[in-house]
Coordinates of C-alpha atoms in Angstrom, one line a residue:
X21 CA -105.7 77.9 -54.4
X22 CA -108.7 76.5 -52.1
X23 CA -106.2 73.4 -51.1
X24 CA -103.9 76.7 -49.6
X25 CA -106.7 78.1 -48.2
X26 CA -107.8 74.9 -46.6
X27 CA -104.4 74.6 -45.1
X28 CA -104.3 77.8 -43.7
X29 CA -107.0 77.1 -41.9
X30 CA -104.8 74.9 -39.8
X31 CA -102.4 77.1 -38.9
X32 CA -102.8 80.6 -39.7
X33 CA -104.6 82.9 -36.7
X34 CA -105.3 85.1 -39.9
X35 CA -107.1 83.3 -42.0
X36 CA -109.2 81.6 -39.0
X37 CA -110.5 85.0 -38.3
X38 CA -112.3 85.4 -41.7
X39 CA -115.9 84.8 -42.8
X40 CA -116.4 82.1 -45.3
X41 CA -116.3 84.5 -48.1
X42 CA -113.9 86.2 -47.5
X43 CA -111.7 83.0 -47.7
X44 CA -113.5 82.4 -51.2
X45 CA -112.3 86.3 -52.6
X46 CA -108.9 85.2 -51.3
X47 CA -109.3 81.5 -52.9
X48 CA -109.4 83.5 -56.2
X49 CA -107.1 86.5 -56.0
X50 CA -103.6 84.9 -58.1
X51 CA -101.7 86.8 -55.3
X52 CA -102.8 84.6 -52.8
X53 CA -99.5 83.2 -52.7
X54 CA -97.2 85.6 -52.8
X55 CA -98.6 87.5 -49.8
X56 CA -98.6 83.5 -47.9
X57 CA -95.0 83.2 -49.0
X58 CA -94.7 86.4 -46.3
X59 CA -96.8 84.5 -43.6
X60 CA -94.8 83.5 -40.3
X61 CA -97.6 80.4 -40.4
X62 CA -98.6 79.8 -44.1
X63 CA -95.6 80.6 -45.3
X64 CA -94.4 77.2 -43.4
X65 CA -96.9 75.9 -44.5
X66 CA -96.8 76.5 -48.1
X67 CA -92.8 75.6 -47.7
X68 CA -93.8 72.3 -46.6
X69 CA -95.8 71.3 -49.3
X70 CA -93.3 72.4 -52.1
X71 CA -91.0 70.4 -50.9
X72 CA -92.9 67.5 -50.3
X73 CA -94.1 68.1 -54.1
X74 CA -90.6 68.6 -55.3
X75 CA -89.6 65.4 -53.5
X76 CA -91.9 63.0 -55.3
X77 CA -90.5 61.3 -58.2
X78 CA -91.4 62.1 -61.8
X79 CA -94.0 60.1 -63.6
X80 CA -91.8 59.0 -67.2
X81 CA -93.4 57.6 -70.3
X82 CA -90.8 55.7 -71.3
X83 CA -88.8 52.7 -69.4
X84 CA -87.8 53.6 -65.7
X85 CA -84.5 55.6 -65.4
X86 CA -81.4 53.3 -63.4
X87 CA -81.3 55.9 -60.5
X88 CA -83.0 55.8 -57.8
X89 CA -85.8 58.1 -57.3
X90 CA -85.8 60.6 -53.8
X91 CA -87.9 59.5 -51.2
X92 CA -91.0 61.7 -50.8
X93 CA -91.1 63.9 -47.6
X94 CA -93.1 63.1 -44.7
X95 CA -94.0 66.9 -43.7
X96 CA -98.2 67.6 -44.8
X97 CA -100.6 70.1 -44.2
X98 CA -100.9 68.5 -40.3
X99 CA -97.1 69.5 -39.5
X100 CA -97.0 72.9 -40.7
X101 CA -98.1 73.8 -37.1
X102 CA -94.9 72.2 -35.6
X103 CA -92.6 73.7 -38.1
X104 CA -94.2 77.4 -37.8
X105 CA -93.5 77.3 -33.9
X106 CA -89.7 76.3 -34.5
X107 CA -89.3 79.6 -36.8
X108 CA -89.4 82.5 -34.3
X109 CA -90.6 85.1 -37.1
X110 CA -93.2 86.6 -34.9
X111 CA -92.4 90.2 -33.5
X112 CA -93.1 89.8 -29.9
X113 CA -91.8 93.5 -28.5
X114 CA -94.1 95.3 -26.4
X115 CA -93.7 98.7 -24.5
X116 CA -95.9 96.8 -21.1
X117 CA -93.8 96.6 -18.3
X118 CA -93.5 92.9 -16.7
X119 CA -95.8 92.7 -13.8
X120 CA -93.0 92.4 -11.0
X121 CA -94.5 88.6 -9.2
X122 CA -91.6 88.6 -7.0
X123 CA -92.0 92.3 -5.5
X124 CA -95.8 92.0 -4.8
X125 CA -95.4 88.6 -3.1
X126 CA -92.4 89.7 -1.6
X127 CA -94.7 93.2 0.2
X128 CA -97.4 90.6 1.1
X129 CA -94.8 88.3 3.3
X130 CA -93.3 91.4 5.0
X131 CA -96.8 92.6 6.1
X132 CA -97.5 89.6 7.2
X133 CA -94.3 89.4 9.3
X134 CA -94.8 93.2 10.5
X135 CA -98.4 92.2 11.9
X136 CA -97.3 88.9 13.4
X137 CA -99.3 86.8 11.1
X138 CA -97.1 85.2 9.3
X139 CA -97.2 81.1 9.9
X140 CA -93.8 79.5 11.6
X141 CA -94.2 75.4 11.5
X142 CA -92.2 74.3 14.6
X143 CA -89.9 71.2 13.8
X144 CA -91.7 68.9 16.3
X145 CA -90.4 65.3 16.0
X146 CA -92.2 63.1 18.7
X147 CA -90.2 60.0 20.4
X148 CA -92.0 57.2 20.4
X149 CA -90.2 55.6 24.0
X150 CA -90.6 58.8 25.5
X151 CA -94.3 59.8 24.7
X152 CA -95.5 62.5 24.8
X153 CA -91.8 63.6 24.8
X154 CA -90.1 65.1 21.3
X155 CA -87.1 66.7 20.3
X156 CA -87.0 69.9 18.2
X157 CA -83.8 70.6 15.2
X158 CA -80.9 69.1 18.1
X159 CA -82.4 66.1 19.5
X160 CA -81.1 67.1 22.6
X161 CA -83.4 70.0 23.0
X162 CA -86.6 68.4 24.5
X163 CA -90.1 69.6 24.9
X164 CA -93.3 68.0 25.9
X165 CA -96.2 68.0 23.2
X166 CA -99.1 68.6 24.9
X167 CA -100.8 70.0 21.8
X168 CA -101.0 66.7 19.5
X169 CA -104.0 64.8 18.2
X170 CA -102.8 61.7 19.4
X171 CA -103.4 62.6 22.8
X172 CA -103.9 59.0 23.8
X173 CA -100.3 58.2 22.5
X174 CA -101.9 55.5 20.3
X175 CA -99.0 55.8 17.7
X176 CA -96.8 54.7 19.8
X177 CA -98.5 51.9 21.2
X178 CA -97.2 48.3 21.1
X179 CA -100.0 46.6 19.1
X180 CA -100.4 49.9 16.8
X181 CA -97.1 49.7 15.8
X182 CA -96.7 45.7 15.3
X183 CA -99.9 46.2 13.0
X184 CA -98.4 48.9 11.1
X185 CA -94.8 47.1 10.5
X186 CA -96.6 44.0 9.9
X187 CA -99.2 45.8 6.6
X188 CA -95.7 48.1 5.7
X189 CA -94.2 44.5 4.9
X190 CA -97.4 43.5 3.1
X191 CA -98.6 46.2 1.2
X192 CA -95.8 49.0 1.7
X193 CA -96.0 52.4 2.4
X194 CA -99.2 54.8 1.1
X195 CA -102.3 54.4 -0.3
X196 CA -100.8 54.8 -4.0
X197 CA -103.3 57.6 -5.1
X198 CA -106.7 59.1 -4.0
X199 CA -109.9 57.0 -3.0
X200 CA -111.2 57.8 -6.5
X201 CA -108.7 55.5 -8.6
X202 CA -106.7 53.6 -6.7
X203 CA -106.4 54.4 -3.7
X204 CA -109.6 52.9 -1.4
X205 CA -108.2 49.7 0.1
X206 CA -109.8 47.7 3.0
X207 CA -107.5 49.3 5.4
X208 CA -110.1 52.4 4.7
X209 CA -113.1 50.4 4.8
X210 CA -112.2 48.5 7.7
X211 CA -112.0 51.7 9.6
X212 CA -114.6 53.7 8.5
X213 CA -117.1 50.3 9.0
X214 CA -115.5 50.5 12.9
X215 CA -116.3 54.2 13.3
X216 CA -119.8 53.4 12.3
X217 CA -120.3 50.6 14.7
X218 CA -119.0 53.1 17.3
X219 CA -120.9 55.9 16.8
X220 CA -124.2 53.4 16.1
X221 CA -124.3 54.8 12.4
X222 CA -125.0 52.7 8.9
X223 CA -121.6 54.7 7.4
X224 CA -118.8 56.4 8.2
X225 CA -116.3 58.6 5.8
X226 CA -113.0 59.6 7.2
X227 CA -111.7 62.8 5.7
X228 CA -107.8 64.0 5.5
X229 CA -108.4 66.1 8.6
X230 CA -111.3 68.4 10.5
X231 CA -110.7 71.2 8.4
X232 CA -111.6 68.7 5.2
X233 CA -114.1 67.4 6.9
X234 CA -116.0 70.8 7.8
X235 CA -115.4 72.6 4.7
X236 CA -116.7 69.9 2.7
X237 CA -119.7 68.7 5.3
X238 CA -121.1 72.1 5.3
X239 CA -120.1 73.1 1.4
X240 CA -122.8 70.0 0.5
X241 CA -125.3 71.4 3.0
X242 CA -125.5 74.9 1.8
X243 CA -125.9 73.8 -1.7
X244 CA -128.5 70.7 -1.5
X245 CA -130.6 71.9 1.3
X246 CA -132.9 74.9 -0.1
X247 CA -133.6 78.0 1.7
X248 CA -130.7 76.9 4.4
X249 CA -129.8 79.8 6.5
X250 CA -126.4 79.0 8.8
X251 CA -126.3 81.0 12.3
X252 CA -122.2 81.2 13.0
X253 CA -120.3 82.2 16.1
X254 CA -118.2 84.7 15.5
X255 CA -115.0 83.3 16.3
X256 CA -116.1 79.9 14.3
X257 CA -113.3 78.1 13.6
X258 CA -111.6 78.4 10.2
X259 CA -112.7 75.5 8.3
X260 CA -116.5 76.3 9.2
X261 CA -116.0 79.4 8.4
X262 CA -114.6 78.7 5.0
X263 CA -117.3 75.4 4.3
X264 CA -120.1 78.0 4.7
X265 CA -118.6 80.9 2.6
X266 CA -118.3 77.8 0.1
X267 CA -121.5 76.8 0.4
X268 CA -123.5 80.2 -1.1
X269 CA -125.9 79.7 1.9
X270 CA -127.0 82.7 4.2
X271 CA -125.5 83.1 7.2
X272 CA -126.3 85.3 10.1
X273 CA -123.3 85.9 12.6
X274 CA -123.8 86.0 16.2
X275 CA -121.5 87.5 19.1
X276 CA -119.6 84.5 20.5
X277 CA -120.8 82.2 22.9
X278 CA -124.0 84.3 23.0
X279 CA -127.3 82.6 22.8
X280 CA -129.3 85.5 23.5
X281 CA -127.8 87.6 20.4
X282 CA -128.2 83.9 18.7
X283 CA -131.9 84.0 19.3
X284 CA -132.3 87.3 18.3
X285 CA -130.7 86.4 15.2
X286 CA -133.1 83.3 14.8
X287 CA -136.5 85.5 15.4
X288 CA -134.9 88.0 13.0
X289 CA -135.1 84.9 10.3
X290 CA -138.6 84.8 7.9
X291 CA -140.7 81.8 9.5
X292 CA -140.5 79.8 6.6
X293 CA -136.7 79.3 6.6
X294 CA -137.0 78.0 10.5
X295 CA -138.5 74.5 9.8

């Protein structure tokens, strides 16, 4: 009865649930089991054993019989888990009503479409013979891109692109994973040890883009630097806005652009927190 119990363990919820004792009084009750032959869990459990017991072949006193004994079952104790889940004996009806994903996300789109905030990616695809020229869905509908990072044109640039063909042949395409396994190549540290000498600086760390950059930059200042109060314009950009919010730090909001409602704001804050 205890080896039962024991295996129950394993795979019964029920039988988890109970105090040590418990388990004892139901170690020694002779029903124990009949009521785990009615167990979704034990019950596949207890099925598994008999007929890994009835499998083995009988120990004979006398001269070994000319057939040839049955192979004993692989199932145990440790794959009665895997056979309860295949038996769907579990009654799974409920009277809750399935939360409707679709509907709700559905009501969140449209408001955002009523109140014009809803995002629209243009399909910008910039020629590189025609910079800073680019085509939208028909390549024959043209528009210049005034808005790009690369406002220098450097992508399309002779030397940038005979470099770029020249490490696509070498090395292929992407960095094959993120900077913490294996994707932090010399290409990276080249670059960030050329910002550095730029900007006269023992390191650089390039980020994904700005809005990395400032949510993580000011996330690490709000939680290493104690007492660190963050003054914000009100019309901060997004990513600030969202590094300090993830940094825990507080923050005092000022009226944009407005150094006299800053300063207020700064006299306002406790001496102490002004070193």
């Amino acid at each position: 009865m205890e080896s039962l119990t024991r295996a129950s363990l394993k795979v019964c919820p029920f039988v988890r649930s109970k105090t040590t004792q418990a388990l004892r009084q139901l170690s020694e009750t002779s029903s124990l089991t009949q009521h785990a032959r009615a167990c979704p869990f034990a019950g596949a459990a207890l099925s598994a054993r008999e007929y890994s017991m009835s499998s083995k072949p009988a120990q004979a006193s006398s001269a070994p019989a000319t057939s040839t004994p049955r192979v004993a079952s692989t199932y145990s104790f440790g794959d009665a888990d895997l056979v309860a889940n295949k038996i769907n004996l579990l009654d799974r009806s409920t009277n809750e009503q399935a939360f409707d994903y679709d509907g709700y996300l559905e009501d969140a789109l449209d408001k955002k479409r009523q109140d014009k905030s809803y995002r629209f990616f243009n399909n910008i695809n910039r020629l590189a013979e025609e910079f800073p020229r680019a085509h939208l869905t028909e390549e024959a509908e043209k528009v210049t891109v005034w808005c790009a990072n690369d406002y220098l044109g450097m992508g399309t640039n002779a030397k940038t692109i005979a470099a770029m063909k020249e490490t696509l042949d070498k090395y292929g395409g992407g960095a094959g994973g993120t900077r913490n396994i294996a994707g932090h190549n010399q290409h990276a540290i080249k670059l960030e040890a050329e910002i550095a000498a730029l900007h006269k600086h023992e390191a650089a760390l390039v980020f994904s883009s700005c809005f990395v950059a400032n949510d993580a930059v000011l996330s690490l200042l709000g939680q290493r630097l104690k007492d660190l109060v963050i003054f914000s314009d009100e019309l901060n950009h997004a990513s600030m806005i969202q590094g300090i919010r993830n940094s825990r730090a507080k923050k005092e909001i000022f009226k944009h652009n407005d150094l006299a409602d800053l300063e207020k704001n700064w006299l306002a804050t406790p001496s102490r927190l002004q070193s």
